[in-house]
Coordinates of C-alpha atoms in Angstrom, one line a residue:
X1 CA -7.1 1.4 2.7
X2 CA -11.0 2.0 3.7
X3 CA -13.8 2.4 1.4
X4 CA -16.0 5.1 1.7
X5 CA -19.6 4.3 1.8
X6 CA -19.8 8.7 1.2
X7 CA -17.8 8.8 -2.3
X8 CA -19.1 11.3 -3.2
X9 CA -18.5 13.2 0.0
X10 CA -14.8 13.3 1.4
X11 CA -13.4 14.7 4.3
X12 CA -9.6 14.8 5.0
X13 CA -8.8 15.7 8.7
X14 CA -6.8 18.7 8.2
X15 CA -3.5 18.3 9.8
X16 CA -1.7 20.9 13.0
X17 CA 1.5 22.4 11.4
X18 CA 3.1 23.1 14.9
X19 CA 6.2 24.9 14.1
X20 CA 9.2 24.9 17.2
X21 CA 9.7 28.6 18.4
X22 CA 13.3 28.1 17.0
X23 CA 13.1 26.5 13.8
X24 CA 15.8 26.3 11.6
X25 CA 14.7 26.9 7.5
X26 CA 15.4 23.2 6.4
X27 CA 12.1 22.0 9.3
X28 CA 10.5 25.1 7.9
X29 CA 10.9 24.0 4.5
X30 CA 9.5 20.6 5.3
X31 CA 6.3 22.0 7.2
X32 CA 5.3 24.0 3.8
X33 CA 6.9 21.3 1.3
X34 CA 3.6 19.4 3.3
X35 CA 1.4 21.9 3.8
X36 CA 1.8 22.7 0.2
X37 CA 1.1 18.5 -0.5
X38 CA -2.3 18.9 1.2
X39 CA -3.4 21.8 -0.3
X40 CA -2.8 20.4 -4.4
X41 CA -3.0 17.3 -4.1
X42 CA -5.0 15.5 -7.0
X43 CA -7.3 13.2 -5.7
X44 CA -8.4 14.9 -2.1
X45 CA -7.0 18.9 -1.8
X46 CA -7.9 20.4 1.4
X47 CA -9.7 22.9 1.0
X48 CA -8.7 24.5 4.3
X49 CA -5.1 23.7 3.6
X50 CA -5.9 26.1 0.2
X51 CA -7.4 28.4 1.8
X52 CA -4.6 29.7 4.8
X53 CA -2.1 28.6 1.8
X54 CA -2.7 31.4 0.0
X55 CA -3.5 33.1 2.5
X56 CA -0.3 33.1 4.1
X57 CA 1.8 31.4 1.6
X58 CA 0.7 32.4 -1.2
X59 CA 2.0 36.0 -1.4
X60 CA 5.7 35.3 -0.3
X61 CA 6.5 33.7 -3.0
X62 CA 7.5 34.3 -6.4
X63 CA 6.2 31.8 -8.3
X64 CA 3.6 29.3 -9.0
X65 CA 5.1 25.7 -7.3
X66 CA 4.6 22.3 -9.1
X67 CA 1.7 20.3 -8.5
X68 CA 1.2 17.0 -9.1
X69 CA -0.9 15.3 -12.3
X70 CA -2.6 12.7 -10.1
X71 CA -0.9 10.3 -12.7
X72 CA 2.2 7.7 -11.7
X73 CA 4.9 9.5 -11.7
X74 CA 8.3 7.9 -10.8
X75 CA 11.2 8.7 -7.9
X76 CA 12.5 10.2 -9.4
X77 CA 10.5 12.1 -11.4
X78 CA 8.8 12.6 -8.0
X79 CA 12.3 14.2 -6.1
X80 CA 13.3 15.8 -9.1
X81 CA 10.2 17.7 -8.8
X82 CA 9.7 18.4 -4.9
X83 CA 13.6 19.3 -5.1
X84 CA 12.7 22.3 -7.5
X85 CA 9.4 23.3 -4.6
X86 CA 12.0 23.6 -2.3
X87 CA 13.3 26.3 -4.0
X88 CA 10.7 27.7 -5.2
X89 CA 10.3 28.0 -1.4
X90 CA 12.7 29.5 0.4
X91 CA 11.7 33.9 -0.5
X92 CA 8.6 32.4 2.0
X93 CA 10.6 30.5 4.2
X94 CA 13.0 33.7 4.8
X95 CA 10.6 36.4 6.0
X96 CA 8.6 32.9 8.1
X97 CA 11.8 32.2 9.4
X98 CA 12.4 35.9 11.1
X99 CA 8.8 36.2 12.2
X100 CA 5.8 35.5 14.6
X101 CA 4.3 32.0 13.5
X102 CA 2.5 32.2 16.3
X103 CA -0.3 33.0 13.2
X104 CA 1.1 30.5 11.2
X105 CA 0.1 27.9 15.2
X106 CA -3.5 29.5 15.8
X107 CA -5.4 29.3 11.8
X108 CA -4.2 25.6 12.7
X109 CA -5.5 25.2 15.5
X110 CA -8.4 25.9 14.5
X111 CA -8.9 24.2 11.6
X112 CA -7.8 21.4 13.6
X113 CA -10.4 22.0 16.2
X114 CA -13.5 22.6 13.3
X115 CA -11.5 18.9 12.0
X116 CA -12.3 17.5 15.5
X117 CA -15.5 17.5 15.4
X118 CA -16.9 16.9 12.2
X119 CA -15.0 13.6 12.3
X120 CA -16.2 11.7 15.3
X121 CA -19.9 11.4 13.3
X122 CA -17.9 10.1 10.4
X123 CA -16.2 7.3 12.6
X124 CA -19.3 6.5 13.8
X125 CA -20.8 5.3 10.1
X126 CA -17.7 4.3 9.3
X127 CA -17.9 2.2 11.9
X128 CA -21.8 0.7 11.6
X129 CA -20.9 0.7 8.1
X130 CA -17.9 -2.1 8.2
X131 CA -19.0 -3.6 12.0
X132 CA -22.9 -4.1 11.1
X133 CA -24.9 -3.7 14.8
X134 CA -22.7 -2.5 16.5
X135 CA -24.7 0.7 17.4
X136 CA -28.5 1.0 17.9
X137 CA -30.9 -0.8 16.8
X138 CA -32.5 -0.9 12.9
X139 CA -34.7 -2.0 11.0
X140 CA -34.6 -4.8 9.4
X141 CA -34.1 -3.1 5.3
X142 CA -31.1 -1.2 7.1
X143 CA -29.3 -4.5 8.5
X144 CA -29.8 -6.1 5.7
X145 CA -27.9 -3.3 3.8
X146 CA -25.0 -2.9 6.3
X147 CA -24.4 -6.3 6.0
X148 CA -23.4 -6.9 2.4
X149 CA -19.1 -5.2 2.6
X150 CA -17.8 -7.6 1.3
X151 CA -18.6 -10.5 3.6
X152 CA -15.7 -13.2 4.8
X153 CA -13.0 -11.8 2.6
X154 CA -9.6 -10.8 3.3
X155 CA -10.3 -7.2 2.1
X156 CA -12.5 -7.2 4.6
X157 CA -10.8 -8.2 7.5
X158 CA -8.1 -6.3 5.7
X159 CA -10.8 -2.6 6.3
X160 CA -11.8 -4.2 10.2
X161 CA -7.8 -3.8 11.2
X162 CA -7.2 -0.6 8.9
X163 CA -10.2 0.6 11.0
X164 CA -9.5 -0.5 13.9
X165 CA -6.1 1.4 13.8
X166 CA -7.8 4.1 12.9
X167 CA -9.6 4.2 15.6
X168 CA -6.5 4.3 18.0
X169 CA -4.9 6.1 16.7
X170 CA -7.1 9.2 16.8
X171 CA -7.8 8.6 19.8
X172 CA -4.7 9.2 21.1
X173 CA -4.6 11.2 18.7
X174 CA -2.6 15.2 20.1
X175 CA -4.1 17.1 21.8
X176 CA -3.7 21.0 24.1
X177 CA -2.8 19.1 27.3
X178 CA -3.3 22.1 30.0
X179 CA -1.8 20.5 32.5
X180 CA 1.5 20.1 30.8
X181 CA 1.3 23.8 28.8
X182 CA 2.3 22.4 26.2
X183 CA 0.7 19.3 23.4
X184 CA 1.3 15.8 23.4
X185 CA -0.7 12.6 22.9
X186 CA -3.8 11.1 25.5
X187 CA -3.8 8.2 26.5
X188 CA -5.5 5.1 25.9
X189 CA -6.5 2.1 27.1
X190 CA -5.7 -0.8 27.0
X191 CA -8.5 -2.4 26.2
X192 CA -9.7 0.1 23.5
X193 CA -11.6 -0.7 20.4
X194 CA -11.9 -4.3 22.1
X195 CA -15.7 -4.9 20.4
X196 CA -14.0 -4.5 17.2
X197 CA -10.2 -7.0 17.9
X198 CA -13.1 -9.4 18.4
X199 CA -16.0 -9.1 15.6
X200 CA -12.4 -9.4 13.5
X201 CA -11.5 -12.5 15.4
X202 CA -14.7 -14.1 15.3
X203 CA -15.2 -13.4 11.2
X204 CA -10.9 -15.0 11.0
X205 CA -12.5 -18.4 12.4
X206 CA -16.2 -17.8 10.3
X207 CA -13.6 -17.4 7.3
X208 CA -11.6 -20.3 7.9
X209 CA -14.7 -22.5 9.2
X210 CA -16.4 -21.9 5.7
X211 CA -13.5 -22.5 3.5
X212 CA -12.4 -26.4 5.4
X213 CA -15.8 -26.5 4.5
X214 CA -16.7 -25.8 1.3
X215 CA -13.0 -28.0 0.2
X216 CA -14.5 -31.3 1.9
X217 CA -18.0 -30.0 -0.3
X218 CA -16.0 -30.3 -3.3
X219 CA -14.4 -33.4 -2.6
X220 CA -17.8 -34.7 -2.1
X221 CA -19.2 -34.0 -5.5
X222 CA -21.4 -31.0 -3.7
X223 CA -22.1 -27.9 -5.1
X224 CA -24.7 -25.1 -5.6
X225 CA -28.0 -25.9 -7.6
X226 CA -27.9 -25.2 -10.7
X227 CA -30.4 -22.2 -11.7
X228 CA -33.2 -23.4 -13.5
X229 CA -34.0 -21.9 -17.2
X230 CA -36.9 -19.8 -15.3
X231 CA -34.1 -18.0 -13.2
X232 CA -32.1 -18.2 -16.8
X233 CA -34.2 -15.9 -18.8
X234 CA -35.1 -14.0 -16.3
X235 CA -31.6 -12.8 -15.3
X236 CA -32.5 -13.9 -11.6
X237 CA -29.7 -16.5 -11.2
X238 CA -26.7 -14.0 -10.9
X239 CA -28.4 -12.0 -7.9
X240 CA -27.3 -11.9 -4.5
X241 CA -30.3 -13.2 -3.5
X242 CA -30.7 -16.3 -5.6
X243 CA -26.4 -16.8 -5.2
X244 CA -27.4 -17.4 -1.3
X245 CA -30.3 -19.3 -1.6
X246 CA -28.6 -21.7 -3.3
X247 CA -24.7 -21.8 -2.0
X248 CA -27.5 -22.7 1.1
X249 CA -28.6 -25.8 -0.7
X250 CA -25.9 -27.9 -2.4
X251 CA -26.3 -30.7 -4.4
X252 CA -24.1 -34.1 -4.9
X253 CA -23.1 -32.3 -8.8
X254 CA -20.1 -34.1 -9.3
X255 CA -18.5 -37.9 -8.2
X256 CA -17.2 -37.8 -4.8
X257 CA -13.3 -38.5 -4.4
X258 CA -12.0 -39.9 -1.3
X259 CA -9.2 -38.2 -0.8
X260 CA -8.3 -34.5 -0.4
X261 CA -4.2 -33.1 -1.1
X262 CA -3.0 -30.2 -0.3
X263 CA -0.4 -28.0 -0.2
X264 CA 2.4 -28.5 3.3
X265 CA 1.7 -25.7 5.6
X266 CA 4.2 -25.4 7.8
X267 CA 6.7 -23.1 5.7
X268 CA 3.6 -20.7 5.7
X269 CA 4.7 -19.1 10.0
X270 CA 5.9 -15.3 9.8
X271 CA 9.5 -14.7 9.7
X272 CA 11.8 -12.4 10.2
X273 CA 13.1 -12.6 7.0
X274 CA 10.0 -11.6 5.6
X275 CA 9.2 -8.1 5.3
X276 CA 6.6 -6.3 7.6
X277 CA 3.8 -7.0 4.8
X278 CA 3.8 -11.0 4.2
X279 CA 3.6 -11.5 8.1
X280 CA 1.0 -9.3 8.7
X281 CA -1.0 -11.6 5.5
X282 CA -0.2 -14.6 6.9
X283 CA -1.5 -13.7 10.5
X284 CA -4.8 -12.6 8.3
X285 CA -4.7 -16.6 6.2
X286 CA -4.9 -18.2 9.7
X287 CA -2.5 -21.8 7.7
X288 CA -2.7 -23.7 10.5
X289 CA -6.1 -23.0 12.2
X290 CA -6.7 -23.1 8.3
X291 CA -5.3 -26.9 8.3
X292 CA -7.1 -27.7 11.1
X293 CA -10.2 -26.9 11.0
X294 CA -9.4 -29.2 6.8
X295 CA -9.0 -33.1 9.0
X296 CA -12.4 -32.5 10.8
X297 CA -13.7 -32.0 8.1
X298 CA -11.9 -34.5 6.4
X299 CA -12.5 -36.9 8.9
X300 CA -16.1 -36.0 9.5
X301 CA -16.5 -36.8 5.7
X302 CA -14.5 -40.3 5.7
X303 CA -11.6 -38.4 3.5
X304 CA -8.0 -39.1 3.5
X305 CA -5.5 -36.2 3.4
X306 CA -2.6 -36.2 2.2
X307 CA 0.0 -33.2 2.4
X308 CA 2.1 -32.7 0.1
X309 CA 6.6 -31.2 1.0
X310 CA 5.8 -27.6 -2.5
X311 CA 9.9 -27.5 -3.2
X312 CA 10.0 -26.8 -6.9
X313 CA 5.5 -27.8 -7.7
X314 CA 6.1 -24.2 -9.3
X315 CA 9.8 -24.8 -11.4
X316 CA 7.1 -28.1 -13.5
X317 CA 5.9 -28.5 -16.1
X318 CA 1.6 -30.3 -15.6
X319 CA 1.5 -31.5 -19.2
X320 CA 5.0 -33.0 -18.7
X321 CA 6.8 -32.9 -16.4
X322 CA 9.0 -30.2 -18.4
X323 CA 11.2 -27.9 -15.9
X324 CA 9.7 -23.7 -16.3
X325 CA 10.2 -20.1 -15.0
X326 CA 7.6 -18.0 -13.7
X327 CA 7.5 -15.0 -16.3
X328 CA 5.1 -11.7 -16.2
X329 CA 3.8 -9.6 -18.9
X330 CA 4.6 -5.5 -18.7
X331 CA 2.4 -3.6 -20.4
X332 CA 4.1 -1.8 -24.6
X333 CA 4.2 1.4 -22.6
X334 CA 5.4 0.3 -19.1
X335 CA 7.4 -1.3 -20.3
X336 CA 8.8 1.9 -22.8
X337 CA 8.9 3.8 -21.0
X338 CA 11.9 6.8 -20.2
X339 CA 14.0 7.1 -17.2
X340 CA 11.1 3.6 -15.9
X341 CA 11.6 1.0 -13.0
X342 CA 12.7 -1.1 -16.2
X343 CA 15.4 1.1 -18.7
X344 CA 16.4 1.5 -14.9
X345 CA 17.3 -2.0 -14.9
X346 CA 18.5 -2.1 -18.6
X347 CA 21.2 0.7 -18.4
X348 CA 22.0 -1.1 -15.6
X349 CA 22.9 -4.8 -16.9
X350 CA 24.8 -2.9 -19.9
X351 CA 26.8 -0.9 -17.7
X352 CA 28.0 -4.7 -15.9
X353 CA 28.1 -5.6 -19.3
X354 CA 30.2 -3.0 -20.5
X355 CA 32.1 -3.5 -16.7
X356 CA 33.0 -7.2 -18.6
X357 CA 30.7 -9.1 -16.7
X358 CA 28.8 -11.7 -17.6
X359 CA 25.4 -12.7 -18.1
X360 CA 22.5 -14.4 -16.8
X361 CA 20.0 -16.0 -19.8
X362 CA 16.9 -13.3 -18.3
X363 CA 18.7 -10.1 -18.0
X364 CA 20.2 -10.9 -20.9
X365 CA 16.4 -11.5 -22.5
X366 CA 15.3 -8.2 -21.1
X367 CA 18.3 -5.6 -21.8
X368 CA 17.0 -7.3 -26.1
X369 CA 13.5 -7.5 -25.8
X370 CA 14.5 -3.3 -25.0
X371 CA 16.3 -3.4 -27.8
X372 CA 13.8 -5.1 -29.8
X373 CA 11.0 -2.9 -28.5
X374 CA 13.0 0.3 -28.7
X375 CA 13.2 -0.6 -33.2
X376 CA 9.4 -1.5 -34.3
X377 CA 8.0 0.9 -31.4
X378 CA 5.1 1.9 -33.0
X379 CA 3.7 -1.6 -35.1
X380 CA 1.5 -3.7 -34.0
X381 CA 3.6 -5.7 -32.7
X382 CA 4.5 -3.5 -30.5
X383 CA 1.4 -3.5 -28.8
X384 CA 0.8 -7.0 -27.1
X385 CA 2.6 -7.1 -24.2
X386 CA 6.1 -7.7 -22.6
X387 CA 6.7 -11.4 -21.1
X388 CA 10.1 -11.6 -18.5
X389 CA 11.5 -13.8 -16.9
X390 CA 11.1 -13.0 -13.1
X391 CA 10.6 -14.5 -10.2
X392 CA 7.2 -15.3 -8.5
X393 CA 5.7 -14.4 -11.7
X394 CA 1.8 -14.7 -12.0
X395 CA 2.6 -16.9 -15.6
X396 CA 4.6 -20.6 -15.7
X397 CA 6.4 -21.5 -19.4
X398 CA 7.8 -24.6 -19.7
X399 CA 11.0 -25.4 -21.5
X400 CA 9.8 -27.8 -23.5
X401 CA 9.2 -26.5 -26.5
X402 CA 6.3 -29.1 -27.5
X403 CA 4.4 -28.4 -24.4
X404 CA 1.6 -26.1 -24.2
X405 CA 3.0 -24.4 -21.2
X406 CA 5.8 -23.1 -23.8
X407 CA 3.7 -20.3 -24.3
X408 CA 2.4 -19.5 -20.2
X409 CA 0.1 -20.8 -18.1
X410 CA -1.9 -19.8 -14.6
X411 CA 1.4 -20.7 -12.3
X412 CA 0.1 -21.7 -9.3
X413 CA -2.4 -23.1 -11.2
X414 CA 0.6 -25.2 -12.2
X415 CA 1.6 -25.9 -9.1
X416 CA -1.9 -26.7 -7.5
X417 CA -2.0 -29.8 -10.4
X418 CA 2.1 -30.6 -9.1
X419 CA 0.7 -31.0 -5.7
X420 CA -2.1 -33.6 -6.8
X421 CA 0.0 -35.4 -9.8
X422 CA 3.1 -35.5 -6.5
X423 CA 0.5 -38.0 -4.5
X424 CA -0.5 -39.9 -7.8
X425 CA 2.4 -40.6 -8.6
X426 CA 4.3 -44.4 -7.7
X427 CA 7.8 -44.1 -6.7
X428 CA 9.3 -47.3 -8.4
X429 CA 8.3 -45.6 -11.8
X430 CA 11.9 -44.0 -13.0
X431 CA 9.6 -41.3 -14.2
X432 CA 9.0 -40.0 -11.0
X433 CA 11.8 -38.9 -9.7
X434 CA 13.2 -35.7 -11.4
X435 CA 15.4 -34.5 -8.7
X436 CA 16.8 -36.5 -6.0
X437 CA 18.7 -35.2 -3.0
X438 CA 22.5 -37.2 -3.4
X439 CA 25.3 -36.9 -0.2
X440 CA 27.9 -34.5 -1.9
X441 CA 30.9 -35.4 -3.6
X442 CA 29.9 -39.1 -3.3
X443 CA 26.7 -39.0 -6.0
X444 CA 24.8 -41.4 -3.9
X445 CA 21.0 -41.4 -2.7
X446 CA 20.2 -39.9 0.5
X447 CA 18.6 -43.1 1.8
X448 CA 16.1 -41.8 3.7
X449 CA 14.4 -39.5 0.9
X450 CA 14.3 -43.0 -1.5
X451 CA 13.6 -45.6 0.6
X452 CA 11.7 -48.4 -0.3
X453 CA 11.4 -46.9 -4.2
X454 CA 12.9 -49.6 -6.5
X455 CA 15.3 -47.6 -8.8
X456 CA 17.4 -47.2 -6.8
X457 CA 18.3 -50.4 -5.0
X458 CA 21.6 -50.8 -3.7
X459 CA 22.9 -46.7 -3.8
X460 CA 24.7 -47.0 -6.0
X461 CA 26.0 -43.2 -7.8
X462 CA 24.0 -41.3 -10.3
X463 CA 26.2 -41.1 -13.2
X464 CA 26.8 -38.2 -15.5
X465 CA 27.1 -35.2 -11.5
X466 CA 29.8 -33.9 -12.1
X467 CA 28.6 -32.0 -14.1
X468 CA 28.1 -28.0 -12.9
X469 CA 29.9 -27.0 -9.8
X470 CA 27.3 -26.2 -6.3
X471 CA 26.9 -23.0 -5.6
X472 CA 27.1 -24.0 -1.3
X473 CA 29.6 -24.8 0.5
X474 CA 31.0 -28.3 1.0
X475 CA 30.3 -27.1 5.8
X476 CA 27.1 -25.6 5.0
X477 CA 25.4 -28.3 3.5
X478 CA 25.3 -32.8 3.9
X479 CA 23.5 -32.9 0.7
X480 CA 22.9 -32.6 -2.7
X481 CA 20.1 -31.9 -5.1
X482 CA 20.6 -33.7 -8.8
X483 CA 18.4 -33.1 -12.1
X484 CA 17.9 -34.1 -14.7
X485 CA 14.6 -34.2 -17.2
X486 CA 11.8 -36.4 -15.8
X487 CA 12.5 -39.0 -18.6
X488 CA 12.2 -44.0 -18.6
X489 CA 15.1 -44.3 -18.4
X490 CA 16.9 -45.4 -15.7
X491 CA 17.8 -42.9 -13.0
X492 CA 20.6 -45.5 -13.1
X493 CA 22.1 -44.0 -16.7
X494 CA 20.3 -40.5 -16.5
X495 CA 22.7 -37.3 -17.2
X496 CA 22.8 -36.0 -13.8
X497 CA 23.6 -32.5 -13.2
X498 CA 24.4 -30.4 -9.6
X499 CA 21.4 -27.5 -9.2
X500 CA 23.4 -24.6 -10.7
X501 CA 24.6 -26.3 -13.7
X502 CA 21.3 -28.0 -14.8
X503 CA 18.8 -25.2 -13.7
X504 CA 21.1 -22.3 -16.0
X505 CA 20.5 -24.5 -19.1
X506 CA 17.1 -24.2 -18.1
X507 CA 16.4 -20.5 -17.6
X508 CA 18.8 -21.2 -21.2
X509 CA 14.8 -22.4 -23.0
X510 CA 12.7 -21.3 -21.6
X511 CA 15.0 -17.7 -22.1
X512 CA 14.6 -18.7 -26.2
X513 CA 11.3 -20.1 -25.6
X514 CA 9.6 -16.3 -24.5
X515 CA 12.6 -14.6 -27.0
X516 CA 10.4 -15.9 -30.1
X517 CA 6.8 -15.0 -28.0
X518 CA 8.6 -11.6 -27.7
X519 CA 9.3 -11.0 -31.8
X520 CA 13.4 -11.5 -30.9
X521 CA 13.1 -15.3 -32.9
X522 CA 11.0 -16.6 -35.1
X523 CA 8.7 -18.9 -34.8
X524 CA 9.7 -21.9 -35.8
X525 CA 13.3 -21.7 -34.8
X526 CA 11.5 -22.7 -31.2
X527 CA 14.0 -25.3 -29.4
X528 CA 12.7 -28.2 -28.1

């Protein structure tokens, strides 16, 4: 969504509601529902839509329609309210279905033309605000004020992209086509908005170069100069001007490094299996350009750049090496919201259990936590957030109760620490091998994966690998991963498990720790 440079001057261009001459009941009902939504919006109601609603629709209604409150509303409640409004609109729909509706089109046409004229200067001001220097020559004070629009942040890049789409939509909006004798979209030139696209590309390149420069600078021990005592006393160290000056005056404040370890960025590419939002964010991030610029910066300053595969780095505790899972903290009010997302999920899982189907440990945790929080609702202990196991959660919880990670640590920082540790671990050390790719059925380590590692001399089958069935059919994969907790026991005598059995046990251990956090078990009942 575009930022509004003048929040006290909210302007929403009116929508022209065109009713076909032979419109049916459902078509008119849908238009009137959209009309009412525009007129009764809690955030930014349209005054013209309100005026026309009072003039043309309200006199034919038997009751007042229910408007949205502006607060968060679940999908089921929203559908129920819309269905009730459709029933209340029936008299007005029946009235206008049997009469000449050209007066409605005429009034909305006038509103459309008025908004069309008002919107053009607003788009120009928004362009000057997001893309300084695009318009007329301005004073130095004006240029400085306009350039404080987010710097090289992803938010600014997204806003600039949204502004281009807004410009293109406005240029190709529906208009009355004199020659065609009706409404139609205006054709847009192929090079339309090229300056905005060029500015967006320049900002992306600047962001990539700045990111690579900052990483190389941090590896060399460079950091902005510390604020002087006078700045701290006066509070000037927080001002934007002084902060920019210090960024331009980097000093060596830390011991320099010899290498930069990064996660391999080869997997960060647009994919048909990902959502359009994820692919759009990947394109904005430009991972391939980041990799290239970072490599050039490291070569320029004599730093060794090493890429580490990110496989399972977010599932291991960087403090103890124990396995773990990502979790999420949910506010108690959201978790116990009647007919909310979590309550519907709990009802689905209870129905699944009544059918005799086994629940996973994370599913059992969700059901038990919901029942417990319902029972203690109102107590002080019920006010803290509820912790649940969830893929992509912002917290990492270790399966080892003795580790600091058992209480939850930031998941991305934990994964970054694991990436750095991977570059330091000696493959000749037994504890460096948490999982080993092995042949299916034979359980012999894959030669290419363990080549040169002393613990696998002779390539003997790993012990205990028969526990836990494999989830992938034999015809699809030749090799499977065998797992064990990090240990100094020789790999030949370790109790190895295949993926399904191992991670089922890990999930049960993490669920037990999270259950202690949620109050399902006493504090002294922490599994180790």
